[in-house]
Coordinates of N, CA, C and O in Angstrom, one line a residue:
X178 N -4.9 45.0 -21.0 CA -4.2 44.4 -22.1 C -4.5 42.9 -22.2 O -4.6 42.3 -21.2
X179 N -4.8 42.4 -23.4 CA -5.1 41.0 -23.5 C -3.9 40.2 -24.0 O -3.2 40.7 -24.9
X180 N -3.8 39.0 -23.5 CA -2.7 38.1 -23.9 C -3.3 36.8 -24.3 O -4.3 36.4 -23.8
X181 N -2.6 36.2 -25.2 CA -3.0 34.8 -25.6 C -2.7 33.8 -24.5 O -1.9 34.1 -23.6
X182 N -3.4 32.7 -24.5 CA -3.1 31.7 -23.5 C -1.7 31.2 -23.6 O -1.0 31.0 -22.6
X183 N -1.1 31.1 -24.8 CA 0.2 30.7 -25.0 C 1.2 31.7 -24.4 O 2.1 31.3 -23.6
X184 N 1.0 32.9 -24.6 CA 1.9 34.0 -24.0 C 1.8 33.9 -22.5 O 2.8 33.9 -21.7
X185 N 0.5 33.8 -22.0 CA 0.3 33.8 -20.5 C 1.0 32.6 -19.9 O 1.7 32.8 -18.9
X186 N 0.8 31.4 -20.5 CA 1.5 30.2 -19.9 C 3.0 30.3 -20.0 O 3.7 29.8 -19.1
X187 N 3.5 30.8 -21.0 CA 5.0 31.0 -21.1 C 5.5 31.9 -20.0 O 6.6 31.6 -19.4
X188 N 4.8 33.0 -19.8 CA 5.2 33.9 -18.7 C 5.2 33.2 -17.3 O 6.0 33.4 -16.5
X189 N 4.2 32.4 -17.2 CA 4.0 31.7 -15.9 C 4.9 30.5 -15.7 O 5.0 29.9 -14.6
X190 N 5.5 30.0 -16.8 CA 6.3 28.9 -16.8 C 7.5 29.0 -15.8 O 7.8 28.0 -15.1
X191 N 8.0 30.2 -15.6 CA 9.1 30.4 -14.7 C 8.6 30.1 -13.3 O 9.3 29.5 -12.5
X192 N 7.4 30.5 -12.9 CA 6.8 30.2 -11.6 C 6.6 28.7 -11.4 O 6.9 28.2 -10.3
X193 N 6.1 28.1 -12.4 CA 5.8 26.6 -12.2 C 7.1 25.8 -12.0 O 7.1 24.8 -11.3
X194 N 8.2 26.3 -12.6 CA 9.5 25.5 -12.5 C 10.0 25.6 -11.0 O 10.6 24.7 -10.6
X195 N 9.6 26.6 -10.3 CA 10.0 26.7 -8.9 C 8.9 26.4 -8.0 O 9.1 26.1 -6.8
X196 N 7.7 26.3 -8.5 CA 6.5 26.0 -7.6 C 5.6 25.0 -8.4 O 4.7 25.5 -9.1
X197 N 5.7 23.7 -8.2 CA 4.9 22.8 -8.9 C 3.4 22.9 -8.5 O 2.5 22.6 -9.4
X198 N 3.1 23.5 -7.4 CA 1.7 23.7 -7.0 C 1.0 24.7 -8.0 O -0.2 24.6 -8.3
X199 N 1.8 25.7 -8.4 CA 1.2 26.6 -9.3 C 0.9 25.9 -10.6 O -0.2 26.2 -11.2
X200 N 1.8 25.1 -11.1 CA 1.5 24.4 -12.3 C 0.3 23.4 -12.2 O -0.5 23.3 -13.1
X201 N 0.2 22.8 -11.1 CA -1.0 21.9 -10.9 C -2.3 22.7 -11.0 O -3.2 22.2 -11.7
X202 N -2.3 23.9 -10.5 CA -3.5 24.7 -10.6 C -3.8 25.1 -12.1 O -4.9 25.0 -12.6
X203 N -2.7 25.4 -12.8 CA -2.8 25.8 -14.2 C -3.3 24.6 -15.1 O -4.1 24.8 -16.0
X204 N -2.8 23.5 -14.8 CA -3.2 22.3 -15.5 C -4.7 22.0 -15.4 O -5.4 21.7 -16.3
X205 N -5.2 22.1 -14.1 CA -6.6 21.9 -13.9 C -7.4 22.9 -14.7 O -8.5 22.5 -15.2
X206 N -7.0 24.1 -14.7 CA -7.7 25.1 -15.5 C -7.7 24.8 -17.0 O -8.7 24.9 -17.7
X207 N -6.5 24.4 -17.4 CA -6.4 24.0 -18.9 C -7.2 22.8 -19.2 O -7.8 22.8 -20.3
X208 N -7.3 21.8 -18.3 CA -8.1 20.6 -18.6 C -9.6 21.0 -18.7 O -10.3 20.3 -19.5
X209 N -10.0 22.0 -18.0 CA -11.4 22.4 -18.1 C -11.8 22.9 -19.5 O -12.9 22.9 -19.8
X210 N -10.8 23.3 -20.3 CA -11.1 23.7 -21.6 C -11.1 22.6 -22.6 O -11.6 22.7 -23.7
X211 N -10.6 21.4 -22.2 CA -10.5 20.2 -23.0 C -11.6 19.2 -22.7 O -12.2 18.6 -23.6
X212 N -11.8 19.0 -21.4 CA -12.6 17.9 -20.9 C -14.0 18.4 -20.5 O -14.2 19.6 -20.2
X213 N -14.9 17.5 -20.4 CA -16.3 17.7 -19.9 C -16.2 18.2 -18.5 O -15.5 17.7 -17.7
X214 N -17.1 19.2 -18.1 CA -17.0 19.7 -16.7 C -17.3 18.6 -15.6 O -16.7 18.7 -14.6
X215 N -18.1 17.6 -16.0 CA -18.3 16.5 -15.0 C -17.0 15.7 -14.7 O -16.8 15.3 -13.6
X216 N -16.2 15.5 -15.8 CA -15.0 14.8 -15.6 C -14.0 15.7 -14.8 O -13.3 15.1 -13.9
X217 N -14.0 17.0 -15.0 CA -13.1 17.9 -14.3 C -13.5 17.8 -12.8 O -12.6 17.7 -11.9
X218 N -14.7 17.7 -12.5 CA -15.2 17.6 -11.1 C -14.7 16.3 -10.5 O -14.5 16.2 -9.3
X219 N -14.5 15.3 -11.3 CA -14.0 14.0 -10.8 C -12.5 13.9 -10.6 O -12.1 12.9 -10.0
X220 N -11.8 14.9 -11.0 CA -10.4 14.9 -10.8 C -10.1 15.5 -9.4 O -10.4 16.6 -9.1
X221 N -9.7 14.6 -8.5 CA -9.5 14.9 -7.1 C -8.1 15.5 -6.8 O -8.0 16.3 -5.8
X222 N -7.1 15.2 -7.6 CA -5.8 15.7 -7.3 C -5.0 15.8 -8.6 O -5.1 14.9 -9.4
X223 N -4.2 16.8 -8.7 CA -3.3 17.0 -9.8 C -1.9 17.2 -9.2 O -1.8 18.1 -8.4
X224 N -1.0 16.4 -9.7 CA 0.4 16.6 -9.2 C 1.4 16.4 -10.4 O 1.2 15.6 -11.2
X225 N 2.4 17.3 -10.4 CA 3.3 17.3 -11.4 C 4.7 17.1 -10.8 O 5.1 17.7 -9.8
X226 N 5.5 16.2 -11.5 CA 6.9 16.1 -11.1 C 7.8 16.5 -12.2 O 7.9 15.8 -13.2
X227 N 8.5 17.7 -12.0 CA 9.3 18.2 -13.1 C 10.5 17.3 -13.4 O 11.1 17.4 -14.5
X228 N 11.0 16.5 -12.4 CA 12.2 15.7 -12.6 C 12.0 14.7 -13.8 O 12.9 14.5 -14.6
X229 N 10.8 14.1 -13.9 CA 10.6 13.1 -14.9 C 9.4 13.5 -15.9 O 8.9 12.7 -16.6
X230 N 9.0 14.8 -15.8 CA 8.0 15.3 -16.7 C 6.7 14.5 -16.7 O 6.1 14.2 -17.7
X231 N 6.3 14.2 -15.5 CA 5.1 13.3 -15.4 C 4.0 14.1 -14.7 O 4.2 14.7 -13.7
X232 N 2.8 14.0 -15.2 CA 1.6 14.5 -14.7 C 0.7 13.4 -14.1 O 0.4 12.4 -14.8
X233 N 0.4 13.5 -12.8 CA -0.4 12.5 -12.1 C -1.8 13.1 -11.9 O -1.9 14.2 -11.3
X234 N -2.8 12.4 -12.3 CA -4.2 12.8 -12.1 C -4.9 11.7 -11.2 O -4.9 10.5 -11.6
X235 N -5.4 12.1 -10.1 CA -6.2 11.1 -9.3 C -7.7 11.4 -9.5 O -8.1 12.6 -9.3
X236 N -8.4 10.4 -9.9 CA -9.8 10.6 -10.2 C -10.7 9.7 -9.3 O -10.2 8.7 -8.8
X237 N -12.0 10.1 -9.2 CA -12.9 9.4 -8.3 C -13.7 8.3 -8.9 O -14.3 7.5 -8.2
X238 N -13.6 8.2 -10.2 CA -14.5 7.3 -10.9 C -13.8 6.6 -12.1 O -13.1 7.3 -12.8
X239 N -14.0 5.3 -12.2 CA -13.3 4.6 -13.3 C -13.7 5.1 -14.7 O -12.9 5.1 -15.7
X240 N -14.9 5.6 -14.8 CA -15.4 6.1 -16.1 C -14.6 7.4 -16.5 O -14.2 7.6 -17.6
X241 N -14.4 8.2 -15.5 CA -13.6 9.4 -15.7 C -12.2 9.1 -16.1 O -11.6 9.7 -17.0
X242 N -11.7 8.1 -15.4 CA -10.3 7.7 -15.7 C -10.2 7.2 -17.2 O -9.2 7.5 -17.9
X243 N -11.2 6.4 -17.6 CA -11.1 5.9 -19.0 C -11.3 7.1 -20.0 O -10.6 7.1 -21.0
X244 N -12.1 8.0 -19.7 CA -12.3 9.2 -20.6 C -11.0 10.0 -20.7 O -10.6 10.4 -21.8
X245 N -10.4 10.2 -19.6 CA -9.1 10.9 -19.6 C -8.0 10.1 -20.4 O -7.3 10.7 -21.2
X246 N -8.0 8.8 -20.2 CA -7.1 7.9 -20.8 C -7.2 8.0 -22.3 O -6.2 8.0 -23.1
X247 N -8.5 8.1 -22.8 CA -8.7 8.2 -24.2 C -8.2 9.5 -24.8 O -7.9 9.5 -26.0
X248 N -8.2 10.5 -24.0 CA -7.8 11.8 -24.5 C -6.4 12.2 -24.0 O -5.9 13.3 -24.2
X249 N -5.7 11.2 -23.5 CA -4.4 11.5 -22.9 C -3.4 12.1 -23.8 O -2.7 13.1 -23.5
X250 N -3.3 11.6 -25.0 CA -2.3 12.2 -26.0 C -2.7 13.6 -26.4 O -1.8 14.5 -26.5
X251 N -3.9 13.8 -26.6 CA -4.4 15.2 -26.9 C -4.1 16.1 -25.8 O -3.7 17.3 -26.1
X252 N -4.4 15.8 -24.6 CA -4.1 16.6 -23.4 C -2.6 16.9 -23.3 O -2.2 18.1 -23.2
X253 N -1.8 15.9 -23.5 CA -0.3 16.1 -23.4 C 0.2 17.1 -24.5 O 0.9 18.0 -24.2
X254 N -0.3 16.8 -25.7 CA 0.2 17.6 -26.8 C -0.3 19.1 -26.7 O 0.5 20.0 -26.9
X255 N -1.5 19.3 -26.2 CA -2.0 20.7 -26.1 C -1.3 21.5 -25.0 O -1.0 22.6 -25.2
X256 N -1.0 20.8 -23.9 CA -0.3 21.5 -22.8 C 1.1 21.8 -23.3 O 1.6 23.0 -23.1
X257 N 1.8 20.9 -23.9 CA 3.1 21.1 -24.3 C 3.2 22.2 -25.4 O 4.0 23.0 -25.4
X258 N 2.2 22.1 -26.3 CA 2.2 23.1 -27.4 C 1.9 24.5 -26.9 O 2.5 25.5 -27.3
X259 N 1.0 24.6 -25.9 CA 0.7 25.9 -25.3 C 1.9 26.5 -24.6 O 2.1 27.7 -24.6
X260 N 2.7 25.7 -24.0 CA 3.9 26.2 -23.3 C 5.1 26.3 -24.2 O 6.1 26.8 -23.8
X261 N 5.0 25.8 -25.4 CA 6.1 26.0 -26.4 C 7.3 25.0 -26.2 O 8.3 25.2 -26.8
X262 N 7.1 24.0 -25.3 CA 8.2 23.0 -25.1 C 7.6 21.8 -24.4 O 6.5 21.9 -23.9
X263 N 8.3 20.8 -24.3 CA 7.8 19.6 -23.7 C 8.0 19.6 -22.2 O 9.1 19.6 -21.7
X264 N 6.9 19.8 -21.5 CA 6.9 19.8 -20.0 C 6.2 18.5 -19.5 O 6.3 18.2 -18.3
X265 N 5.4 17.8 -20.3 CA 4.8 16.6 -19.9 C 5.1 15.5 -20.9 O 4.8 15.6 -22.1
X266 N 5.7 14.5 -20.5 CA 6.0 13.3 -21.3 C 5.0 12.2 -21.1 O 4.7 11.4 -22.0
X267 N 4.5 12.1 -19.8 CA 3.7 11.0 -19.4 C 2.5 11.5 -18.5 O 2.8 12.4 -17.7
X268 N 1.4 11.0 -18.7 CA 0.2 11.2 -17.8 C -0.1 9.9 -17.1 O -0.4 8.9 -17.8
X269 N -0.2 9.9 -15.8 CA -0.5 8.7 -15.1 C -1.9 9.0 -14.4 O -2.0 10.0 -13.6
X270 N -2.8 8.1 -14.6 CA -4.2 8.3 -14.0 C -4.4 7.2 -13.0 O -4.2 6.0 -13.2
X271 N -4.8 7.7 -11.7 CA -5.0 6.7 -10.7 C -6.4 6.9 -10.1 O -6.9 8.1 -10.0
X272 N -7.0 5.8 -9.7 CA -8.3 5.9 -9.0 C -8.1 6.3 -7.5 O -7.2 5.7 -6.9
X273 N -9.0 7.1 -7.0 CA -9.0 7.5 -5.6 C -9.7 6.4 -4.8 O -10.7 6.0 -5.1

C-alpha cells in the first residue's frame, strides 16, 4: 500500500514527540529532497528541541551554512506543511 509523504509523516509524528532522535532522522531525509546532495553531506548533526520548536543544524562548511540559511524559510514551511502543523519555528545553523 502506498502512502503520501504527508500521511506518512503525520503517522510518525507521534513517535517524534516521544523520541526526538526519530524526528532528527526524518528531517535529514526530508532535507535531502530540498537541498543539493553535497550540502546534505555537509550537515554533520541534526537536533530538534520540541520545547521551543527549534531545529539545530551543524554543518562543516560556511558555504553550506549560507546555502541552508538562504533556504531556511522554505525548509521550515515545507516541513511544517508536510506535518500539518507548526513543529519548527526556528532553524539555527552552526559551524562545526
